[in-house]
Amino acid sequence: MDTIGTGEGEPIWDRMAKIIRMRRLDVRQLMAGFDRAKKGFVDLSTLRRAFSNGFASQWTELAMTSAEFAEVTEPYLTRVPQQQGEPMALVQWRQLAQDLQMLAETGRPTADFLERLAVVEAKNRATVMLQKDYGVTQDELKLAFDYFSTYFTHAKNATKSGAINKK
């Protein structure tokens, strides 16, 4: 085990599940200790710290990349901020911990877990298609939609109030 990482070359979920089984961790109890408000939500940096503490010496062996961390957290995020100054997204740690624990214990994901991953994968496919076919990112498309939505709402209100003469 010194030269080869646990689950090396496998997807991040499987690598985490192997370490949880090996260390006999209960992810639900581990994560509960980081939720001081007992609300079921933690911020991303707290979740990263919880993973780091829970996997202890295997944290570096796990070698979770930023992209893998995003893959793990994305299905459990609350509303993602769209503009500067909006509250940061939080992670619904209870569901994440439950799904991860079940995967570690049974070797099979829960149905809810598979549904959440399907939504994320569909979003990723749509993002790639937008970039490839139209040369636009999802953020640029959202900004354009917000702009035109606001513009048409103001135009509609101005028309109703008589500020704009109909011809």
PDB file of C-alpha atoms in Angstrom, residues 36-165:
ATOM      1  CA  ARG A  36     -22.162  23.579  14.364  1.00  0.00           C
ATOM      2  CA  ALA A  37     -25.595  25.070  13.628  1.00  0.00           C
ATOM      3  CA  LYS A  38     -27.100  21.560  13.195  1.00  0.00           C
ATOM      4  CA  LYS A  39     -28.914  22.698  10.036  1.00  0.00           C
ATOM      5  CA  GLY A  40     -27.698  20.028   7.608  1.00  0.00           C
ATOM      6  CA  PHE A  41     -25.647  22.475   5.532  1.00  0.00           C
ATOM      7  CA  VAL A  42     -21.944  23.345   5.482  1.00  0.00           C
ATOM      8  CA  ASP A  43     -19.893  25.571   3.206  1.00  0.00           C
ATOM      9  CA  LEU A  44     -17.461  24.096   0.703  1.00  0.00           C
ATOM     10  CA  SER A  45     -14.325  24.860   2.711  1.00  0.00           C
ATOM     11  CA  THR A  46     -15.817  23.191   5.804  1.00  0.00           C
ATOM     12  CA  LEU A  47     -16.679  20.109   3.755  1.00  0.00           C
ATOM     13  CA  ARG A  48     -13.140  19.980   2.366  1.00  0.00           C
ATOM     14  CA  ARG A  49     -11.779  20.238   5.924  1.00  0.00           C
ATOM     15  CA  ALA A  50     -14.164  17.487   7.093  1.00  0.00           C
ATOM     16  CA  PHE A  51     -12.994  15.187   4.296  1.00  0.00           C
ATOM     17  CA  SER A  52      -9.371  15.992   5.087  1.00  0.00           C
ATOM     18  CA  ASN A  53      -9.834  15.214   8.781  1.00  0.00           C
ATOM     19  CA  GLY A  54     -11.942  12.109   8.155  1.00  0.00           C
ATOM     20  CA  PHE A  55      -9.607  10.519   5.626  1.00  0.00           C
ATOM     21  CA  ALA A  56      -6.617  11.572   7.767  1.00  0.00           C
ATOM     22  CA  SER A  57      -3.399  10.077   6.396  1.00  0.00           C
ATOM     23  CA  GLN A  58      -5.270   8.714   3.366  1.00  0.00           C
ATOM     24  CA  TRP A  59      -6.297  12.255   2.311  1.00  0.00           C
ATOM     25  CA  THR A  60      -3.149  12.694   0.231  1.00  0.00           C
ATOM     26  CA  GLU A  61      -3.447   9.112  -1.007  1.00  0.00           C
ATOM     27  CA  LEU A  62      -7.029   9.854  -2.119  1.00  0.00           C
ATOM     28  CA  ALA A  63      -5.564  12.646  -4.282  1.00  0.00           C
ATOM     29  CA  MET A  64      -8.920  14.342  -4.884  1.00  0.00           C
ATOM     30  CA  THR A  65      -8.579  16.992  -7.572  1.00  0.00           C
ATOM     31  CA  SER A  66     -10.574  20.229  -7.633  1.00  0.00           C
ATOM     32  CA  ALA A  67     -12.647  18.829 -10.511  1.00  0.00           C
ATOM     33  CA  GLU A  68     -13.400  15.688  -8.500  1.00  0.00           C
ATOM     34  CA  PHE A  69     -14.353  17.762  -5.458  1.00  0.00           C
ATOM     35  CA  ALA A  70     -16.759  19.720  -7.671  1.00  0.00           C
ATOM     36  CA  GLU A  71     -18.132  16.441  -9.059  1.00  0.00           C
ATOM     37  CA  VAL A  72     -18.796  15.166  -5.527  1.00  0.00           C
ATOM     38  CA  THR A  73     -20.379  18.358  -4.230  1.00  0.00           C
ATOM     39  CA  GLU A  74     -22.375  19.606  -7.240  1.00  0.00           C
ATOM     40  CA  PRO A  75     -25.402  17.311  -6.783  1.00  0.00           C
ATOM     41  CA  TYR A  76     -25.740  18.475  -3.162  1.00  0.00           C
ATOM     42  CA  LEU A  77     -25.300  22.234  -3.538  1.00  0.00           C
ATOM     43  CA  THR A  78     -27.977  24.675  -2.535  1.00  0.00           C
ATOM     44  CA  ARG A  79     -28.721  27.525  -4.934  1.00  0.00           C
ATOM     45  CA  VAL A  80     -25.463  28.575  -6.546  1.00  0.00           C
ATOM     46  CA  PRO A  81     -24.806  32.351  -6.437  1.00  0.00           C
ATOM     47  CA  GLN A  82     -25.374  34.019  -9.803  1.00  0.00           C
ATOM     48  CA  GLN A  83     -24.095  37.502  -9.004  1.00  0.00           C
ATOM     49  CA  GLN A  84     -21.474  39.168  -6.852  1.00  0.00           C
ATOM     50  CA  GLY A  85     -22.629  39.587  -3.261  1.00  0.00           C
ATOM     51  CA  GLU A  86     -25.123  36.723  -3.221  1.00  0.00           C
ATOM     52  CA  PRO A  87     -24.702  34.171  -0.423  1.00  0.00           C
ATOM     53  CA  MET A  88     -22.318  31.359  -1.233  1.00  0.00           C
ATOM     54  CA  ALA A  89     -23.640  27.913  -2.061  1.00  0.00           C
ATOM     55  CA  LEU A  90     -23.837  25.416   0.774  1.00  0.00           C
ATOM     56  CA  VAL A  91     -23.580  21.643   0.663  1.00  0.00           C
ATOM     57  CA  GLN A  92     -26.418  19.469   1.947  1.00  0.00           C
ATOM     58  CA  TRP A  93     -24.018  17.285   3.894  1.00  0.00           C
ATOM     59  CA  ARG A  94     -26.580  14.873   5.377  1.00  0.00           C
ATOM     60  CA  GLN A  95     -27.647  13.541   1.990  1.00  0.00           C
ATOM     61  CA  LEU A  96     -24.060  13.492   0.722  1.00  0.00           C
ATOM     62  CA  ALA A  97     -22.906  11.572   3.807  1.00  0.00           C
ATOM     63  CA  GLN A  98     -25.814   9.127   3.544  1.00  0.00           C
ATOM     64  CA  ASP A  99     -25.141   8.424  -0.135  1.00  0.00           C
ATOM     65  CA  LEU A 100     -21.411   8.025   0.436  1.00  0.00           C
ATOM     66  CA  GLN A 101     -21.944   5.763   3.451  1.00  0.00           C
ATOM     67  CA  MET A 102     -24.395   3.551   1.563  1.00  0.00           C
ATOM     68  CA  LEU A 103     -21.982   3.260  -1.357  1.00  0.00           C
ATOM     69  CA  ALA A 104     -19.190   2.260   1.043  1.00  0.00           C
ATOM     70  CA  GLU A 105     -21.339  -0.252   2.948  1.00  0.00           C
ATOM     71  CA  THR A 106     -23.238  -1.911   0.107  1.00  0.00           C
ATOM     72  CA  GLY A 107     -21.105  -1.167  -2.936  1.00  0.00           C
ATOM     73  CA  ARG A 108     -24.241   0.154  -4.667  1.00  0.00           C
ATOM     74  CA  PRO A 109     -25.471   3.733  -4.908  1.00  0.00           C
ATOM     75  CA  THR A 110     -28.955   4.712  -3.782  1.00  0.00           C
ATOM     76  CA  ALA A 111     -31.632   5.551  -6.367  1.00  0.00           C
ATOM     77  CA  ASP A 112     -31.637   9.212  -5.242  1.00  0.00           C
ATOM     78  CA  PHE A 113     -27.899   9.340  -5.769  1.00  0.00           C
ATOM     79  CA  LEU A 114     -28.209   8.076  -9.327  1.00  0.00           C
ATOM     80  CA  GLU A 115     -30.967  10.602 -10.087  1.00  0.00           C
ATOM     81  CA  ARG A 116     -28.856  13.501  -8.775  1.00  0.00           C
ATOM     82  CA  LEU A 117     -25.868  12.367 -10.831  1.00  0.00           C
ATOM     83  CA  ALA A 118     -28.043  12.063 -13.950  1.00  0.00           C
ATOM     84  CA  VAL A 119     -29.139  15.694 -13.552  1.00  0.00           C
ATOM     85  CA  VAL A 120     -25.535  16.861 -13.184  1.00  0.00           C
ATOM     86  CA  GLU A 121     -24.411  14.808 -16.189  1.00  0.00           C
ATOM     87  CA  ALA A 122     -27.251  16.223 -18.332  1.00  0.00           C
ATOM     88  CA  LYS A 123     -26.239  19.745 -17.331  1.00  0.00           C
ATOM     89  CA  ASN A 124     -22.610  19.020 -18.228  1.00  0.00           C
ATOM     90  CA  ARG A 125     -23.624  17.596 -21.622  1.00  0.00           C
ATOM     91  CA  ALA A 126     -25.737  20.706 -22.321  1.00  0.00           C
ATOM     92  CA  THR A 127     -22.819  22.950 -21.370  1.00  0.00           C
ATOM     93  CA  VAL A 128     -20.474  21.110 -23.744  1.00  0.00           C
ATOM     94  CA  MET A 129     -23.075  21.242 -26.539  1.00  0.00           C
ATOM     95  CA  LEU A 130     -23.593  25.001 -26.074  1.00  0.00           C
ATOM     96  CA  GLN A 131     -19.868  25.626 -26.259  1.00  0.00           C
ATOM     97  CA  LYS A 132     -19.293  23.310 -29.220  1.00  0.00           C
ATOM     98  CA  ASP A 133     -22.326  24.205 -31.356  1.00  0.00           C
ATOM     99  CA  TYR A 134     -22.804  27.881 -30.513  1.00  0.00           C
ATOM    100  CA  GLY A 135     -19.525  29.031 -28.964  1.00  0.00           C
ATOM    101  CA  VAL A 136     -21.284  30.295 -25.861  1.00  0.00           C
ATOM    102  CA  THR A 137     -20.918  29.298 -22.219  1.00  0.00           C
ATOM    103  CA  GLN A 138     -23.819  28.599 -19.936  1.00  0.00           C
ATOM    104  CA  ASP A 139     -22.977  31.708 -17.888  1.00  0.00           C
ATOM    105  CA  GLU A 140     -23.002  33.912 -21.008  1.00  0.00           C
ATOM    106  CA  LEU A 141     -26.348  32.454 -22.048  1.00  0.00           C
ATOM    107  CA  LYS A 142     -27.796  33.092 -18.592  1.00  0.00           C
ATOM    108  CA  LEU A 143     -26.561  36.698 -18.646  1.00  0.00           C
ATOM    109  CA  ALA A 144     -28.160  37.239 -22.058  1.00  0.00           C
ATOM    110  CA  PHE A 145     -31.412  35.677 -20.895  1.00  0.00           C
ATOM    111  CA  ASP A 146     -31.466  37.861 -17.762  1.00  0.00           C
ATOM    112  CA  TYR A 147     -30.746  40.970 -19.846  1.00  0.00           C
ATOM    113  CA  PHE A 148     -33.529  40.317 -22.352  1.00  0.00           C
ATOM    114  CA  SER A 149     -35.946  39.238 -19.645  1.00  0.00           C
ATOM    115  CA  THR A 150     -35.356  42.485 -17.769  1.00  0.00           C
ATOM    116  CA  TYR A 151     -35.539  44.533 -20.987  1.00  0.00           C
ATOM    117  CA  PHE A 152     -38.862  42.997 -22.062  1.00  0.00           C
ATOM    118  CA  THR A 153     -40.332  43.303 -18.571  1.00  0.00           C
ATOM    119  CA  HIS A 154     -39.486  47.035 -18.513  1.00  0.00           C
ATOM    120  CA  ALA A 155     -40.838  47.505 -22.055  1.00  0.00           C
ATOM    121  CA  LYS A 156     -44.057  45.699 -21.157  1.00  0.00           C
ATOM    122  CA  ASN A 157     -44.519  47.815 -18.025  1.00  0.00           C
ATOM    123  CA  ALA A 158     -43.795  51.007 -19.952  1.00  0.00           C
ATOM    124  CA  THR A 159     -46.365  50.023 -22.601  1.00  0.00           C
ATOM    125  CA  LYS A 160     -48.999  49.336 -19.939  1.00  0.00           C
ATOM    126  CA  SER A 161     -48.359  52.639 -18.219  1.00  0.00           C
ATOM    127  CA  GLY A 162     -48.613  54.545 -21.504  1.00  0.00           C
ATOM    128  CA  ALA A 163     -44.982  55.674 -21.445  1.00  0.00           C
ATOM    129  CA  ILE A 164     -44.574  54.115 -24.883  1.00  0.00           C
ATOM    130  CA  ASN A 165     -47.154  55.006 -27.514  1.00  0.00           C
TER     131      ASN A 165
END
